[in-house]
Short mmCIF file of C-alpha atoms and ligand atoms in Angstrom, two decimals:
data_model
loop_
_atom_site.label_atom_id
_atom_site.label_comp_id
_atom_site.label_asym_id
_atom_site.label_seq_id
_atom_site.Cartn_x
_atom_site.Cartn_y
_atom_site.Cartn_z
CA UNK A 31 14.70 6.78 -9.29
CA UNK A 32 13.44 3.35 -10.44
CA UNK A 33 15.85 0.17 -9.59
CA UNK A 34 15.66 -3.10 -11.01
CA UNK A 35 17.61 -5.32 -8.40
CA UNK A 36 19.29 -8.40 -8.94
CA UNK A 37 20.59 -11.00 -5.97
CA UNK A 38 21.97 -14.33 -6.94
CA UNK A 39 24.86 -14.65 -4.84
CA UNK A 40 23.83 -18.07 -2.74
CA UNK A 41 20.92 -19.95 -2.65
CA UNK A 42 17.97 -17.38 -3.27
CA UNK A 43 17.04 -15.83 -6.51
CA UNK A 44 15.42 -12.44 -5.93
CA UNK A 45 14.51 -9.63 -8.14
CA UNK A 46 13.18 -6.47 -6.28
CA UNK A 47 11.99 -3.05 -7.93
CA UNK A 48 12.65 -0.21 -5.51
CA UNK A 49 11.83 3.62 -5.81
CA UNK A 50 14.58 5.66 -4.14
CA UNK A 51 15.40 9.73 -3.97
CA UNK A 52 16.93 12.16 -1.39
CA UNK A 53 13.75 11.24 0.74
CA UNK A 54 11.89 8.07 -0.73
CA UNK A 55 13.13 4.24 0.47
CA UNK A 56 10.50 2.42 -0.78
CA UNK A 57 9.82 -1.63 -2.34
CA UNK A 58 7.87 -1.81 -5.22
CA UNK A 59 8.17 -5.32 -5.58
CA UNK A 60 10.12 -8.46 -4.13
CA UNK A 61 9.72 -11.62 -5.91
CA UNK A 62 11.93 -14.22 -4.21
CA UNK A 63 12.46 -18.18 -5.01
CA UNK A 64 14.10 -19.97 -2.66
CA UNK A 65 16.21 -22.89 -3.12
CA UNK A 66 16.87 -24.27 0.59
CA UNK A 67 14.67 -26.98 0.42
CA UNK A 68 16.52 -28.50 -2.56
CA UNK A 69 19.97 -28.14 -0.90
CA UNK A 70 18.52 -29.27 2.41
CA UNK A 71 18.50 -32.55 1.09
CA UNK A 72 22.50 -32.20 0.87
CA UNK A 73 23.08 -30.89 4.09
CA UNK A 74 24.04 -27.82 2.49
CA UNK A 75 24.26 -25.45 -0.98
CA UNK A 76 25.27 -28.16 -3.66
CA UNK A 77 26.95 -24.91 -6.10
CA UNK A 78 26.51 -26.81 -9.30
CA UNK A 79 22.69 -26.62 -8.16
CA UNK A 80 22.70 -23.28 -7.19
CA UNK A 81 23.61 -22.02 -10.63
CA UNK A 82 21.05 -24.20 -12.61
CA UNK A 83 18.33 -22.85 -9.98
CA UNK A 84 19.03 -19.27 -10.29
CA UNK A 85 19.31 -19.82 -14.37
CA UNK A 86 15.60 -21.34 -14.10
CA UNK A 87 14.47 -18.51 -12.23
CA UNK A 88 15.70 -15.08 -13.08
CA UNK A 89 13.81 -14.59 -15.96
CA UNK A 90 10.01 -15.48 -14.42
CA UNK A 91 10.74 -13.44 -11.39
CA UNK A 92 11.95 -10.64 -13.65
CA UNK A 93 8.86 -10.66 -15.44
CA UNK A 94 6.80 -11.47 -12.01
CA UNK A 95 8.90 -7.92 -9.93
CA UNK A 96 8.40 -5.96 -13.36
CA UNK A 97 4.24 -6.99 -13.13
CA UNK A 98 4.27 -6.36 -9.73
CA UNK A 99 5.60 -3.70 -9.59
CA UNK A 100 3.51 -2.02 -12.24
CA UNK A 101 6.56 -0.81 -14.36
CA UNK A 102 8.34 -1.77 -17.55
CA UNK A 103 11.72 -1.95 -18.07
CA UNK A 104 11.88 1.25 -20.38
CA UNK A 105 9.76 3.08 -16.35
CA UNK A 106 13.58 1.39 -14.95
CA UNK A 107 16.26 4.00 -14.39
CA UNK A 108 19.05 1.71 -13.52
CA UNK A 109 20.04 -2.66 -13.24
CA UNK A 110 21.39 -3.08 -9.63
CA UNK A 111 23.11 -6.77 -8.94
CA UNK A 112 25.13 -8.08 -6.48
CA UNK A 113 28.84 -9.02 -8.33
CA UNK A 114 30.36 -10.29 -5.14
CA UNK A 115 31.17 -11.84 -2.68
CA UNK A 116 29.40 -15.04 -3.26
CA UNK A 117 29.00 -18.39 -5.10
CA UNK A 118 31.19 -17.57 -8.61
CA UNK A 119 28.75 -19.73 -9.93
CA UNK A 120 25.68 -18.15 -9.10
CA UNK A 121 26.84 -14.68 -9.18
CA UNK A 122 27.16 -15.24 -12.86
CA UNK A 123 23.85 -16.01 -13.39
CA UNK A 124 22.54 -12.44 -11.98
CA UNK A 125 25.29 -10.60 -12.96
CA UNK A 126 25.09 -11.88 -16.65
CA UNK A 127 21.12 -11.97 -16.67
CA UNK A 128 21.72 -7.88 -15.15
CA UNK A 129 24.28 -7.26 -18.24
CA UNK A 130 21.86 -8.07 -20.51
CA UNK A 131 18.82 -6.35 -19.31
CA UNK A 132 21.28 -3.44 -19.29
CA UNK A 133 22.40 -3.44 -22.80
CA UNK A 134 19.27 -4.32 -24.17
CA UNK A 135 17.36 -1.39 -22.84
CA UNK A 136 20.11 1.28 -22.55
CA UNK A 137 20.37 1.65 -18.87
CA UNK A 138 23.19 2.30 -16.57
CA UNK A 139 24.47 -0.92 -14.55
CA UNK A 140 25.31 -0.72 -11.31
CA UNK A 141 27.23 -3.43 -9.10
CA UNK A 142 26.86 -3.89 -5.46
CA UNK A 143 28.78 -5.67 -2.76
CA UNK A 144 25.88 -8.25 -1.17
CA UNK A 145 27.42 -7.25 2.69
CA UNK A 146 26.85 -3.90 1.93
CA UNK A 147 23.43 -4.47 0.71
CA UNK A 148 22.57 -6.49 3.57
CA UNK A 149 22.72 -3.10 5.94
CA UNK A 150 21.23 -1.23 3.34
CA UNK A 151 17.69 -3.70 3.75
CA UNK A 152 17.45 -1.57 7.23
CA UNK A 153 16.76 1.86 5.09
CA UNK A 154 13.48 0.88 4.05
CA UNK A 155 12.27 1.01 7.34
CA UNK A 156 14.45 3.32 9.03
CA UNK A 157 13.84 6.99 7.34
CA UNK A 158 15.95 8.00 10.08
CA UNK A 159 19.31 5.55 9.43
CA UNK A 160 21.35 8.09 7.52
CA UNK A 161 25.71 7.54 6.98
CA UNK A 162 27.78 7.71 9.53
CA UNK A 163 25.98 5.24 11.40
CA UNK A 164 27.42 2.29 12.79
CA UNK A 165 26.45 -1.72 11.66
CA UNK A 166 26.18 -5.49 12.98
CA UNK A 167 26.05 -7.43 9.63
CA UNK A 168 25.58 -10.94 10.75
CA UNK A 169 25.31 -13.52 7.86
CA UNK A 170 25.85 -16.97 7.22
CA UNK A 171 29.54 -15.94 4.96
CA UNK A 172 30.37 -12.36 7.10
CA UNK A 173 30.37 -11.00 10.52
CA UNK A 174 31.56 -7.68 11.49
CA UNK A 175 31.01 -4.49 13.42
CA UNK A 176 31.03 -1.76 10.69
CA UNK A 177 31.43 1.95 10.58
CA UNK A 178 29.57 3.32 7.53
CA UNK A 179 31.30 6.37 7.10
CA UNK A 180 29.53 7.18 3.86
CA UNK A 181 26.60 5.09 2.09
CA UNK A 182 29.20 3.70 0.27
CA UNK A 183 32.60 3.47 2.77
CA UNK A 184 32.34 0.84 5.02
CA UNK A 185 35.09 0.59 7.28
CA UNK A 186 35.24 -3.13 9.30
CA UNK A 187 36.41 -2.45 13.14
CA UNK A 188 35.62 -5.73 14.26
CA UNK A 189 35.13 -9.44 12.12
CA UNK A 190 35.19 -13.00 12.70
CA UNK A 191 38.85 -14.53 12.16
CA UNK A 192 36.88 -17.98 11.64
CA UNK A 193 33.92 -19.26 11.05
CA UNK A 194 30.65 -16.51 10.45
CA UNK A 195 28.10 -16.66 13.24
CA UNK A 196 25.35 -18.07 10.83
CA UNK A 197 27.77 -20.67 9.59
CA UNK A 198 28.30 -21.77 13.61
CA UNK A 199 24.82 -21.71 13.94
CA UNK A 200 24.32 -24.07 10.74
CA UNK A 201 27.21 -26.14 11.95
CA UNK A 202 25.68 -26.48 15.71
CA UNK A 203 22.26 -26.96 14.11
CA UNK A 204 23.69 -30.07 12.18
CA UNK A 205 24.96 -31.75 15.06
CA UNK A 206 21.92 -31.50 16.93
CA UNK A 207 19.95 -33.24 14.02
CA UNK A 208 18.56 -30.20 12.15
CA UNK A 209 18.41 -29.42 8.78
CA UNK A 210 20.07 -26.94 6.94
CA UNK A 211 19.96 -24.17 7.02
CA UNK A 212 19.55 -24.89 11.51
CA UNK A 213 19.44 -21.08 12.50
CA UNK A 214 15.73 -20.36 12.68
CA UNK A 215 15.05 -23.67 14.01
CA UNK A 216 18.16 -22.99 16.59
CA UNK A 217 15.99 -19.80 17.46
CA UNK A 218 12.97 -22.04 18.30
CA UNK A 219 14.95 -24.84 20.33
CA UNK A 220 16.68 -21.82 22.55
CA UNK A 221 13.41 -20.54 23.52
CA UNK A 222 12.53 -23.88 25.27
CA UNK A 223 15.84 -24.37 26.88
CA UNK A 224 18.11 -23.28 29.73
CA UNK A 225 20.85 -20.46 28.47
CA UNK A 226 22.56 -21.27 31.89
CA UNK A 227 22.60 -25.29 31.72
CA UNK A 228 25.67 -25.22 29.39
CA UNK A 229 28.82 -22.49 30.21
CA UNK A 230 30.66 -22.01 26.79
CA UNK A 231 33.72 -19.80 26.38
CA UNK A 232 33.12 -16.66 25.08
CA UNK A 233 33.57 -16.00 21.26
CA UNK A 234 34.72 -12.22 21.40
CA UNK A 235 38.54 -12.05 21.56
CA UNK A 236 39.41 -9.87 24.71
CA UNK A 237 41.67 -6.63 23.84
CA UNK A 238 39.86 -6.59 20.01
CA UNK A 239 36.71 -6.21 18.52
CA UNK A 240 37.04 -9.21 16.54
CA UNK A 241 35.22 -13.12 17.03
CA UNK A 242 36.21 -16.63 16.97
CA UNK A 243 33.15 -18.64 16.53
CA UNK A 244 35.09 -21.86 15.61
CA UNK A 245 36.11 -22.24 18.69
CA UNK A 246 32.53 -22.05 20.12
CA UNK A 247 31.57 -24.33 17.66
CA UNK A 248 33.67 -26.93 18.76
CA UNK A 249 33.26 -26.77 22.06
CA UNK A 250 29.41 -27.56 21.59
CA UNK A 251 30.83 -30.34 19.07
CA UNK A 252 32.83 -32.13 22.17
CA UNK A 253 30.14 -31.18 24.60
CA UNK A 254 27.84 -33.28 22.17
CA UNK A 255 30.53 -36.07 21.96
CA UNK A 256 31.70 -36.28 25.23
CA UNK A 257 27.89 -36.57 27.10
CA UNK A 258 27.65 -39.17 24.43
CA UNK A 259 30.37 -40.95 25.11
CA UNK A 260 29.69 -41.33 28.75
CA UNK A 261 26.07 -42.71 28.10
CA UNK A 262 24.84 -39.02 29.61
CA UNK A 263 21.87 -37.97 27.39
CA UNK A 264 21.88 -34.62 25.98
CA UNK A 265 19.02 -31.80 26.42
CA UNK A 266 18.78 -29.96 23.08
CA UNK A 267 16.83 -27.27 23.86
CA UNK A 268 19.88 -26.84 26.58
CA UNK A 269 22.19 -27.10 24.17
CA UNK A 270 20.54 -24.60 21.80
CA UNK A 271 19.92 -21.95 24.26
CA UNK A 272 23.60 -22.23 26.06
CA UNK A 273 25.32 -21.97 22.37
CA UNK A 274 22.63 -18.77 21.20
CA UNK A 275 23.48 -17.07 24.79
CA UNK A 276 27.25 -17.19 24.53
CA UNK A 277 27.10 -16.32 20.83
CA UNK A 278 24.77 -13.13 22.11
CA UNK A 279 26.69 -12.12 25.00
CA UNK A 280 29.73 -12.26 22.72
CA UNK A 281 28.24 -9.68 20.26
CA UNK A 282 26.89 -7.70 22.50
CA UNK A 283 30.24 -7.37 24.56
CA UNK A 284 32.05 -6.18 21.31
CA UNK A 285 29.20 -3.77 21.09
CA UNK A 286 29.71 -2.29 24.04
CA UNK A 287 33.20 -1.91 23.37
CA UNK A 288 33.07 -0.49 19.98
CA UNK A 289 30.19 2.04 21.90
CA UNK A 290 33.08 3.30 24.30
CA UNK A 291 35.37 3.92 21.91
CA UNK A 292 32.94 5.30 19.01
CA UNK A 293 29.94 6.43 20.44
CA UNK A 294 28.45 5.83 17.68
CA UNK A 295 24.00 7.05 17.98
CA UNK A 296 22.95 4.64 15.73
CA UNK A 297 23.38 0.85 14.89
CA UNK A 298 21.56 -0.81 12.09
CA UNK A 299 21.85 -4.88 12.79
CA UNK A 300 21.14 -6.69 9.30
CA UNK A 301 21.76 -10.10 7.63
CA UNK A 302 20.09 -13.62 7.91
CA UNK A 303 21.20 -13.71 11.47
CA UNK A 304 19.88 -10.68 12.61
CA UNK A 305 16.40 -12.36 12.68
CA UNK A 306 17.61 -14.20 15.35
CA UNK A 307 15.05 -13.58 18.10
CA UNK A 308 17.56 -13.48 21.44
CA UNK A 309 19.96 -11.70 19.41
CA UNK A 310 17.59 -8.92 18.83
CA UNK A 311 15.91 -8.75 22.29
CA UNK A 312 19.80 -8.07 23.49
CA UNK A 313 21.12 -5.82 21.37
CA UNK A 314 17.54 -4.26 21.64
CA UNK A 315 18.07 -3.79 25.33
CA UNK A 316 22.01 -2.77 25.08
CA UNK A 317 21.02 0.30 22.76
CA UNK A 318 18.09 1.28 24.85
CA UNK A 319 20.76 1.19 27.99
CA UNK A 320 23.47 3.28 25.48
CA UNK A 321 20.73 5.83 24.41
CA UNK A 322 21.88 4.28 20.74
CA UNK A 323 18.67 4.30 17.99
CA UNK A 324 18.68 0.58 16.26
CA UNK A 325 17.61 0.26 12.80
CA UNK A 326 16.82 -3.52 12.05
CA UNK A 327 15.05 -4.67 9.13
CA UNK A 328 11.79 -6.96 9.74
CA UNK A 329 12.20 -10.66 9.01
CA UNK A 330 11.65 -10.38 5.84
CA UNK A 331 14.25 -8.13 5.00
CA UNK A 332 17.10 -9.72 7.19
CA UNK A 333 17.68 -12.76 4.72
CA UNK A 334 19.00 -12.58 1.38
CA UNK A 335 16.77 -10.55 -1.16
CA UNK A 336 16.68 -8.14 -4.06
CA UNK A 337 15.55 -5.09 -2.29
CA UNK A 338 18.71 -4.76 -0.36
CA UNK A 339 20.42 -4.49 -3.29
CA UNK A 340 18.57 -1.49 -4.56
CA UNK A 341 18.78 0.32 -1.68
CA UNK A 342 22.43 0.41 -2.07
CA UNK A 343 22.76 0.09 -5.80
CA UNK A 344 21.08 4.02 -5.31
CA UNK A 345 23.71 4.81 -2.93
CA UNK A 346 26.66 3.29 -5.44
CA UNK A 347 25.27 5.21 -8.24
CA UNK A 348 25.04 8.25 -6.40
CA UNK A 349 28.81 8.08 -5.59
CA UNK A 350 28.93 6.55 -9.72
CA UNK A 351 29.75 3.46 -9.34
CA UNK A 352 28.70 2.23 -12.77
CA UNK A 353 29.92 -0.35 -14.21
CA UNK A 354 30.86 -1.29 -18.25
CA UNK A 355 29.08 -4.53 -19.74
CA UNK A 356 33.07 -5.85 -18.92
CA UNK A 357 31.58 -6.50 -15.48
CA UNK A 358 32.50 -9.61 -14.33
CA UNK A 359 31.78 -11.33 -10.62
CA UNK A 360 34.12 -12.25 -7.97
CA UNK A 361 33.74 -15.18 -5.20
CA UNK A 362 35.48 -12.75 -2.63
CA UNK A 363 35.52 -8.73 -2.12
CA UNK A 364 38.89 -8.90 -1.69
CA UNK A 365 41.47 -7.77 0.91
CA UNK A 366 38.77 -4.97 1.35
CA UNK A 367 36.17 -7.13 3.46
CA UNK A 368 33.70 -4.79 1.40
O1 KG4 B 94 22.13 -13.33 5.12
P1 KG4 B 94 21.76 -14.73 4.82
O2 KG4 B 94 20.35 -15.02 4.36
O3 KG4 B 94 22.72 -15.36 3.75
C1 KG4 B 94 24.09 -15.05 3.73
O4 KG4 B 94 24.44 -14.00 3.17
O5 KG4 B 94 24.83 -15.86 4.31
O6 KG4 B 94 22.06 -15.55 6.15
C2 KG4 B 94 21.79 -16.90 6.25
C3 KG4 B 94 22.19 -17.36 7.64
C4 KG4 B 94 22.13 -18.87 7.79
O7 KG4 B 94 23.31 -19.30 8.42
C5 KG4 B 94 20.90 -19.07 8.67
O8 KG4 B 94 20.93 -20.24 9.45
C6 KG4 B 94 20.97 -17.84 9.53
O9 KG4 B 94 21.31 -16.81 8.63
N1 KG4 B 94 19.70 -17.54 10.20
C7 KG4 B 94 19.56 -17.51 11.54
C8 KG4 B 94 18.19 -17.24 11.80
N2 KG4 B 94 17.55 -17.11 10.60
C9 KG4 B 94 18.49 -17.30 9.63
N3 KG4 B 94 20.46 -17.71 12.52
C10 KG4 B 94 20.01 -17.62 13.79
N4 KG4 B 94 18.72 -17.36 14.12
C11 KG4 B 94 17.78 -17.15 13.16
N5 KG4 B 94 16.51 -16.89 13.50
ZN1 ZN B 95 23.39 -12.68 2.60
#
């Protein structure tokens, strides 16, 4: 089955053509346009901008996945878009530009939560990563520790009662002079530095599976303020890798948890966090020690983009979620988490 796939949902447009079946996961085409360096120069996604950026370029990377792809849209089967959670804004924009498409050319019109697409980018690359299997979706808007129970269940054990772990890593990025987004570049700067120069409180709550990253946050925050205050200079690479090693250590001891009391024999990590490069070498090494298979996307694939959204638009219209041209988009998912 052909998918046109639509993701609008923050600050990349992307339009992906994927070909899925029973035993095919594969990307036709990915056309993405990114809008980071515009809201860089904000210190952050400016929504109003968002919106006018995505309306600019839906329609040329339409055309551009279509080409690419070497389809039309009469070769497309089905219009996959993410409808929430998101920017209202620039949900819109895909979800009204996938309405369209739909009704225009007959075809069936399939919405898709973006969390749930982000562990559905591991499938492509994966053949193996088949429901139940077990997820780290680690974004800049969501974190949680996921049992997929079905393609399209998704059952949150564990979540962040704050701030997301990409948000923290933003927010810690800022006030070490970075621009947004700071994550990859907090990557870099933690290579160079001591993980043991700085001890930060851990940001898994004991007795639960679930995160405060605020409260890391902050305590790099006053770190930062306090050395400053006293006329101490401040080692940012030091900084960098102390805040990325308490941040891993805290996943990775929720992961063990969830292990002992789910044993679950696969994990698929996904979202713009899970290209972190220390966060992968760990929860590399704790599934290796747990006999557990891990399913990560490449780079590529861990950020926001279209193809993610096919992969589970397949799975949603396999279980029929279809949706009428009433489809409208939603900021949140709702009490649901998914
Ligand atoms: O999944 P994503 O592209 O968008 C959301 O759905 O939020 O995630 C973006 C987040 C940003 O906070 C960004 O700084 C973070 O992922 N990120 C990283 C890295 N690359 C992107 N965080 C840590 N290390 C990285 N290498
Ligand atoms: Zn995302």
């Amino acid at each position: 089955m052909l998918i046109l796939a639509i993701e609008s949902s923050c600050d990349e447009t992307s339009v992906s053509v994927v070909s899925m079946s029973d035993d095919t996961r594969k990307i036709l085409s990915l056309e993405t346009a990114s809008q980071i360096a515009t809201h860089a120069l904000y210190g952050g996604v400016v929504p109003e901008i968002a919106s006018r950026a995505h309306t600019e370029a839906i329609s040329p990377l339409t055309y551009r996945a279509l080409s690419a792809a070497g389809v039309s849209m009469k070769e497309i089967d089905a219009v996959a878009v993410t409808a929430n959670p998101g920017l209202i804004g620039a949900l819109l924009v895909g979800v009204n530009f996938a309405k369209g498409l739909a009704y225009a050319y007959g075809k069936p019109l399939i919405p898709v939560n973006h969390v749930k697409g982000h562990a559905a980018a591991a499938y492509f690359e994966h053949p193996e990563l088949k429901a139940p299997f077990f997820a780290l979706i680690a974004s800049g808007g969501h974190t949680s520790l996921t049992l997929v129970r079905t393609p399209t269940e998704f059952v949150p054990i564990g979540r962040t009662r704050d701030d997301a772990v990409g948000e923290a890593f933003d927010k810690v990025g800022r006030v070490l002079g970075l621009s947004y987004p700071g994550g990859a570049e907090m990557d870099r700067l933690a290579s160079k530095g001591d993980p043991n120069a700085i001890k930060f409180a851990p940001a898994a709550i004991s007795g639960t599976l679930d995160f405060s990253f605020s409260g890391l946050k902050s305590a790099v925050i006053n770190y930062v303020n306090t050395q400053n205050m006293k006329g101490i200079p401040t080692v940012r690479e030091d900084i960098a890798a102390s805040f990325t090693k308490c941040v891993v250590s805290s996943i990775v001891t929720n992961l063990e948890k969830a292990h002992d009391r789910y044993r679950f024999d696969i994990l698929a990590m996904a979202g713009g966090v899970a290209a972190n490069s220390h966060l992968r070498r760990k929860v590399s090494e704790f599934c290796e020690s747990r006999g557990v298979k891990l399913a990560v996307p490449s780079l590529a694939l861990c950020g926001d983009n279209g193809a993610m959204i096919g992969a589970q638009g397949y799975f949603e219209y396999l279980a029929g979620n279809i949706a009428p041209l009433s489809l409208n988009a939603h900021a949140t998912a709702g009490k649901a988490a998914f």
